[in-house]
Amino acid sequence: MTEDRKRHCIVVIGGGAAGFFCAVNAARLNPHTRVVLLEKTSKLLSKVKVSGGGRCNVTHACFEIAEMAKRYPRGANFVKKTFHQFFTTDTIEWFQTRGVELKTEEDGRMFPSTNSSETIIRCLLDEAAKYKVEIVLQAEVAEIQKHDAVFVLTLADGRVVEGNMVCITSGGYPKSAQFHWISKLGHRIEEPVPSLFTFNMPAHPITELMGVSVADVLIKIPALKFKERGPVLITHWGFSGPAVLKLSAFAARELSKCDYGFSIQINWIPEYNEESLRGYLQELRESQGSVFIGSRNPFGLPHRLWQYFIQLAAISPVTRWSEFSSKQQHQLIRILCGDVFSIKGKTTFKEEFVTSGGVSLNEIDANSMQSKIVPGVYFAGEVMDVDGVTGGFNFQHAWTSGYIAAVSMSKNIS
Ligand SMILES: Cc1cc2nc3c(=O)[nH]c(=O)nc-3n(C[C@H](O)[C@H](O)[C@H](O)COP(=O)(O)OP(=O)(O)OC[C@H]3O[C@@H](n4cnc5c(N)ncnc54)[C@H](O)[C@@H]3O)c2cc1C
């Protein structure tokens, strides 16, 4: 090793999933280069620790790139390219090679078989120690300047760190102003807005059914032309569940613009539309005529919800299928196929949330993660304008982009 090579240094900014994955791979791939990881706080991998309810939903058991890309409301085209270099299969193998087995749950989410995020943290910390990544805590980068071929990083406390290449993995910030030190490099920042939240309906009577869930509903935001199908959960403040979270993610920008005041329309039995339901109800009148409506729930809906719906349609539970009026039928069809709710506000989903927005993807080369504005600067993770729905997609982007940045920097530094 020559003295010259010894002096080469890669600086990674941020000790989260993307930063660690970048740092440990860069250090392993290029043992003669110093890899320094700067973390603003006194804690490493803090989001990994709390992720997935403390279990860390590492990735998703999806093995088709085109299918996987559909789970990213922002950055779908970008990840289509990056996943060709490092995909879910590579994540599984990377951890497996280091003794971490992942298991798949029914819905496709993958967790360490220990069910503990500590397993992932331990693996990344061991890897960092093995390849001698220099970790500096309480090191908040406040400014990056390029002097010839050297980057000079000034920390918030005045310390200075120098490097030949810099990878920015500082995660999502809720406010545009917090990206100032990155935009000063010349990068455009897409306005950050929250994604993955639940819908509030203060004091709506349906919230008395908190805890009730329906496996398959169709939710639309008619004014914004967004829709999602999937499970929904009634909570004490409104609606949650996978379909709601997905909708919040895909409509994140538009919902922020209307300050989270909007209407949704729910079809509680999406296999029917108004017309086909009318036909089915007619069949029930004939085949189940003597049965009480309140005792026979023909749609497999939770019993409490069915009781709520018939009460809303002003139908007594002891009305027989042959007896209910066409006005009541009309009401029931409207409630089942197109119930409208006014949403007022949002609640952050505690299991997983992300900030959409960040460094504009037009200015990052998807093959290398290198900045198109400042050569030698790289990006990985949530700092970029990429975000996924819940299910392990956000970590997969962090691993993929961190890995690609590590490989590209290693190629360019030697
Ligand atoms: C509660 C919760 C649960 C989640 N669960 C899951 C899950 O199970 N699966 C999934 O796929 N996704 C999950 N996510 C999303 C996922 O955690 C993030 O998308 C992912 O952690 C992003 O990784 P990152 O390294 O880009 O950013 P981060 O993890 O946010 O790390 C960025 C790091 O940079 C540091 N930093 C910031 N600015 C500076 C600076 N100027 N100088 C130095 N350091 C700086 C920060 O302190 C932080 O440590 C969850 C998110 C939350 C909040």
JSON list of C-alpha atoms in Angstrom, two decimals, residues 192-300:
[
{"chain": "A", "resi": 192, "resn": "PRO", "atom": "CA", "xyz": [-40.83, 16.95, 1.69]},
{"chain": "A", "resi": 193, "resn": "VAL", "atom": "CA", "xyz": [-44.29, 15.79, 2.75]},
{"chain": "A", "resi": 194, "resn": "PRO", "atom": "CA", "xyz": [-45.24, 12.92, 5.08]},
{"chain": "A", "resi": 195, "resn": "SER", "atom": "CA", "xyz": [-46.25, 9.56, 3.64]},
{"chain": "A", "resi": 196, "resn": "LEU", "atom": "CA", "xyz": [-47.77, 6.45, 5.27]},
{"chain": "A", "resi": 197, "resn": "PHE", "atom": "CA", "xyz": [-50.37, 7.89, 7.61]},
{"chain": "A", "resi": 198, "resn": "THR", "atom": "CA", "xyz": [-53.89, 7.00, 8.69]},
{"chain": "A", "resi": 199, "resn": "PHE", "atom": "CA", "xyz": [-57.08, 9.02, 8.18]},
{"chain": "A", "resi": 200, "resn": "ASN", "atom": "CA", "xyz": [-58.84, 10.89, 10.99]},
{"chain": "A", "resi": 201, "resn": "MET", "atom": "CA", "xyz": [-62.59, 11.29, 11.35]},
{"chain": "A", "resi": 202, "resn": "PRO", "atom": "CA", "xyz": [-63.03, 12.93, 14.74]},
{"chain": "A", "resi": 203, "resn": "ALA", "atom": "CA", "xyz": [-66.17, 11.71, 16.54]},
{"chain": "A", "resi": 204, "resn": "HIS", "atom": "CA", "xyz": [-67.60, 9.84, 13.52]},
{"chain": "A", "resi": 205, "resn": "PRO", "atom": "CA", "xyz": [-70.03, 7.16, 14.82]},
{"chain": "A", "resi": 206, "resn": "ILE", "atom": "CA", "xyz": [-68.26, 4.37, 12.88]},
{"chain": "A", "resi": 207, "resn": "THR", "atom": "CA", "xyz": [-65.23, 4.83, 15.15]},
{"chain": "A", "resi": 208, "resn": "GLU", "atom": "CA", "xyz": [-67.27, 3.18, 17.90]},
{"chain": "A", "resi": 209, "resn": "LEU", "atom": "CA", "xyz": [-66.52, -0.02, 15.98]},
{"chain": "A", "resi": 210, "resn": "MET", "atom": "CA", "xyz": [-62.78, 0.40, 16.67]},
{"chain": "A", "resi": 211, "resn": "GLY", "atom": "CA", "xyz": [-60.85, -2.81, 16.18]},
{"chain": "A", "resi": 212, "resn": "VAL", "atom": "CA", "xyz": [-63.17, -4.07, 13.43]},
{"chain": "A", "resi": 213, "resn": "SER", "atom": "CA", "xyz": [-61.31, -4.88, 10.21]},
{"chain": "A", "resi": 214, "resn": "VAL", "atom": "CA", "xyz": [-62.50, -5.82, 6.73]},
{"chain": "A", "resi": 215, "resn": "ALA", "atom": "CA", "xyz": [-60.17, -7.90, 4.56]},
{"chain": "A", "resi": 216, "resn": "ASP", "atom": "CA", "xyz": [-61.05, -6.42, 1.17]},
{"chain": "A", "resi": 217, "resn": "VAL", "atom": "CA", "xyz": [-62.49, -2.97, 0.50]},
{"chain": "A", "resi": 218, "resn": "LEU", "atom": "CA", "xyz": [-62.12, -0.46, -2.31]},
{"chain": "A", "resi": 219, "resn": "ILE", "atom": "CA", "xyz": [-61.31, 3.07, -1.12]},
{"chain": "A", "resi": 220, "resn": "LYS", "atom": "CA", "xyz": [-61.39, 6.00, -3.53]},
{"chain": "A", "resi": 221, "resn": "ILE", "atom": "CA", "xyz": [-60.52, 9.66, -3.18]},
{"chain": "A", "resi": 222, "resn": "PRO", "atom": "CA", "xyz": [-62.89, 10.77, -5.97]},
{"chain": "A", "resi": 223, "resn": "ALA", "atom": "CA", "xyz": [-61.69, 14.39, -6.20]},
{"chain": "A", "resi": 224, "resn": "LEU", "atom": "CA", "xyz": [-58.09, 13.28, -6.68]},
{"chain": "A", "resi": 225, "resn": "LYS", "atom": "CA", "xyz": [-58.73, 10.11, -8.68]},
{"chain": "A", "resi": 226, "resn": "PHE", "atom": "CA", "xyz": [-56.74, 7.83, -6.36]},
{"chain": "A", "resi": 227, "resn": "LYS", "atom": "CA", "xyz": [-57.98, 4.39, -5.34]},
{"chain": "A", "resi": 228, "resn": "GLU", "atom": "CA", "xyz": [-56.69, 1.36, -3.46]},
{"chain": "A", "resi": 229, "resn": "ARG", "atom": "CA", "xyz": [-58.08, -2.07, -2.69]},
{"chain": "A", "resi": 230, "resn": "GLY", "atom": "CA", "xyz": [-57.16, -4.12, 0.38]},
{"chain": "A", "resi": 231, "resn": "PRO", "atom": "CA", "xyz": [-57.69, -4.50, 4.12]},
{"chain": "A", "resi": 232, "resn": "VAL", "atom": "CA", "xyz": [-59.00, -1.62, 6.22]},
{"chain": "A", "resi": 233, "resn": "LEU", "atom": "CA", "xyz": [-59.09, -1.27, 10.01]},
{"chain": "A", "resi": 234, "resn": "ILE", "atom": "CA", "xyz": [-61.53, 0.92, 11.93]},
{"chain": "A", "resi": 235, "resn": "THR", "atom": "CA", "xyz": [-59.72, 2.69, 14.77]},
{"chain": "A", "resi": 236, "resn": "HIS", "atom": "CA", "xyz": [-60.89, 4.98, 17.54]},
{"chain": "A", "resi": 237, "resn": "TRP", "atom": "CA", "xyz": [-59.82, 7.98, 15.46]},
{"chain": "A", "resi": 238, "resn": "GLY", "atom": "CA", "xyz": [-60.76, 6.87, 11.92]},
{"chain": "A", "resi": 239, "resn": "PHE", "atom": "CA", "xyz": [-59.43, 4.44, 9.31]},
{"chain": "A", "resi": 240, "resn": "SER", "atom": "CA", "xyz": [-56.13, 2.58, 9.15]},
{"chain": "A", "resi": 241, "resn": "GLY", "atom": "CA", "xyz": [-54.91, -0.66, 7.57]},
{"chain": "A", "resi": 242, "resn": "PRO", "atom": "CA", "xyz": [-52.87, -1.48, 4.44]},
{"chain": "A", "resi": 243, "resn": "ALA", "atom": "CA", "xyz": [-55.31, 0.03, 1.90]},
{"chain": "A", "resi": 244, "resn": "VAL", "atom": "CA", "xyz": [-55.41, 3.35, 3.78]},
{"chain": "A", "resi": 245, "resn": "LEU", "atom": "CA", "xyz": [-51.63, 3.50, 4.21]},
{"chain": "A", "resi": 246, "resn": "LYS", "atom": "CA", "xyz": [-51.10, 2.79, 0.52]},
{"chain": "A", "resi": 247, "resn": "LEU", "atom": "CA", "xyz": [-53.59, 5.46, -0.44]},
{"chain": "A", "resi": 248, "resn": "SER", "atom": "CA", "xyz": [-51.87, 7.94, 1.89]},
{"chain": "A", "resi": 249, "resn": "ALA", "atom": "CA", "xyz": [-48.55, 7.17, 0.21]},
{"chain": "A", "resi": 250, "resn": "PHE", "atom": "CA", "xyz": [-49.68, 7.45, -3.40]},
{"chain": "A", "resi": 251, "resn": "ALA", "atom": "CA", "xyz": [-51.72, 10.60, -2.72]},
{"chain": "A", "resi": 252, "resn": "ALA", "atom": "CA", "xyz": [-49.20, 12.10, -0.24]},
{"chain": "A", "resi": 253, "resn": "ARG", "atom": "CA", "xyz": [-48.48, 15.26, -2.24]},
{"chain": "A", "resi": 254, "resn": "GLU", "atom": "CA", "xyz": [-52.09, 16.03, -3.13]},
{"chain": "A", "resi": 255, "resn": "LEU", "atom": "CA", "xyz": [-53.32, 15.35, 0.41]},
{"chain": "A", "resi": 256, "resn": "SER", "atom": "CA", "xyz": [-50.71, 17.69, 1.83]},
{"chain": "A", "resi": 257, "resn": "LYS", "atom": "CA", "xyz": [-51.95, 20.40, -0.57]},
{"chain": "A", "resi": 258, "resn": "CYS", "atom": "CA", "xyz": [-55.51, 20.08, 0.71]},
{"chain": "A", "resi": 259, "resn": "ASP", "atom": "CA", "xyz": [-54.22, 20.07, 4.30]},
{"chain": "A", "resi": 260, "resn": "TYR", "atom": "CA", "xyz": [-55.65, 16.60, 4.92]},
{"chain": "A", "resi": 261, "resn": "GLY", "atom": "CA", "xyz": [-59.29, 17.66, 4.49]},
{"chain": "A", "resi": 262, "resn": "PHE", "atom": "CA", "xyz": [-60.89, 15.46, 1.79]},
{"chain": "A", "resi": 263, "resn": "SER", "atom": "CA", "xyz": [-63.63, 12.94, 1.10]},
{"chain": "A", "resi": 264, "resn": "ILE", "atom": "CA", "xyz": [-63.22, 9.22, 0.57]},
{"chain": "A", "resi": 265, "resn": "GLN", "atom": "CA", "xyz": [-65.72, 6.77, -0.84]},
{"chain": "A", "resi": 266, "resn": "ILE", "atom": "CA", "xyz": [-65.67, 3.14, 0.32]},
{"chain": "A", "resi": 267, "resn": "ASN", "atom": "CA", "xyz": [-67.07, 0.10, -1.39]},
{"chain": "A", "resi": 268, "resn": "TRP", "atom": "CA", "xyz": [-67.20, -2.41, 1.48]},
{"chain": "A", "resi": 269, "resn": "ILE", "atom": "CA", "xyz": [-67.94, -5.32, -0.89]},
{"chain": "A", "resi": 270, "resn": "PRO", "atom": "CA", "xyz": [-65.86, -4.50, -3.99]},
{"chain": "A", "resi": 271, "resn": "GLU", "atom": "CA", "xyz": [-66.86, -7.67, -5.81]},
{"chain": "A", "resi": 272, "resn": "TYR", "atom": "CA", "xyz": [-70.23, -5.91, -6.32]},
{"chain": "A", "resi": 273, "resn": "ASN", "atom": "CA", "xyz": [-71.20, -2.61, -7.90]},
{"chain": "A", "resi": 274, "resn": "GLU", "atom": "CA", "xyz": [-74.59, -0.97, -7.32]},
{"chain": "A", "resi": 275, "resn": "GLU", "atom": "CA", "xyz": [-76.21, -2.81, -10.20]},
{"chain": "A", "resi": 276, "resn": "SER", "atom": "CA", "xyz": [-74.92, -6.30, -9.44]},
{"chain": "A", "resi": 277, "resn": "LEU", "atom": "CA", "xyz": [-75.73, -5.79, -5.75]},
{"chain": "A", "resi": 278, "resn": "ARG", "atom": "CA", "xyz": [-79.31, -4.84, -6.63]},
{"chain": "A", "resi": 279, "resn": "GLY", "atom": "CA", "xyz": [-79.62, -8.13, -8.51]},
{"chain": "A", "resi": 280, "resn": "TYR", "atom": "CA", "xyz": [-78.13, -10.11, -5.62]},
{"chain": "A", "resi": 281, "resn": "LEU", "atom": "CA", "xyz": [-80.46, -8.47, -3.07]},
{"chain": "A", "resi": 282, "resn": "GLN", "atom": "CA", "xyz": [-83.40, -9.44, -5.29]},
{"chain": "A", "resi": 283, "resn": "GLU", "atom": "CA", "xyz": [-82.15, -13.05, -5.21]},
{"chain": "A", "resi": 284, "resn": "LEU", "atom": "CA", "xyz": [-81.95, -12.89, -1.41]},
{"chain": "A", "resi": 285, "resn": "ARG", "atom": "CA", "xyz": [-85.52, -11.55, -1.20]},
{"chain": "A", "resi": 286, "resn": "GLU", "atom": "CA", "xyz": [-86.61, -14.65, -3.08]},
{"chain": "A", "resi": 287, "resn": "SER", "atom": "CA", "xyz": [-84.34, -17.34, -1.62]},
{"chain": "A", "resi": 288, "resn": "GLN", "atom": "CA", "xyz": [-84.08, -16.07, 2.00]},
{"chain": "A", "resi": 289, "resn": "GLY", "atom": "CA", "xyz": [-87.41, -14.24, 2.20]},
{"chain": "A", "resi": 290, "resn": "SER", "atom": "CA", "xyz": [-88.34, -15.41, 5.71]},
{"chain": "A", "resi": 291, "resn": "VAL", "atom": "CA", "xyz": [-84.89, -14.81, 7.26]},
{"chain": "A", "resi": 292, "resn": "PHE", "atom": "CA", "xyz": [-84.25, -11.70, 9.40]},
{"chain": "A", "resi": 293, "resn": "ILE", "atom": "CA", "xyz": [-81.83, -9.26, 7.76]},
{"chain": "A", "resi": 294, "resn": "GLY", "atom": "CA", "xyz": [-80.06, -8.71, 11.08]},
{"chain": "A", "resi": 295, "resn": "SER", "atom": "CA", "xyz": [-79.26, -12.38, 11.54]},
{"chain": "A", "resi": 296, "resn": "ARG", "atom": "CA", "xyz": [-78.11, -13.14, 7.98]},
{"chain": "A", "resi": 297, "resn": "ASN", "atom": "CA", "xyz": [-75.01, -11.25, 6.80]},
{"chain": "A", "resi": 298, "resn": "PRO", "atom": "CA", "xyz": [-74.61, -12.45, 3.22]},
{"chain": "A", "resi": 299, "resn": "PHE", "atom": "CA", "xyz": [-71.30, -10.69, 2.54]},
{"chain": "A", "resi": 300, "resn": "GLY", "atom": "CA", "xyz": [-69.00, -12.09, 5.23]}
]
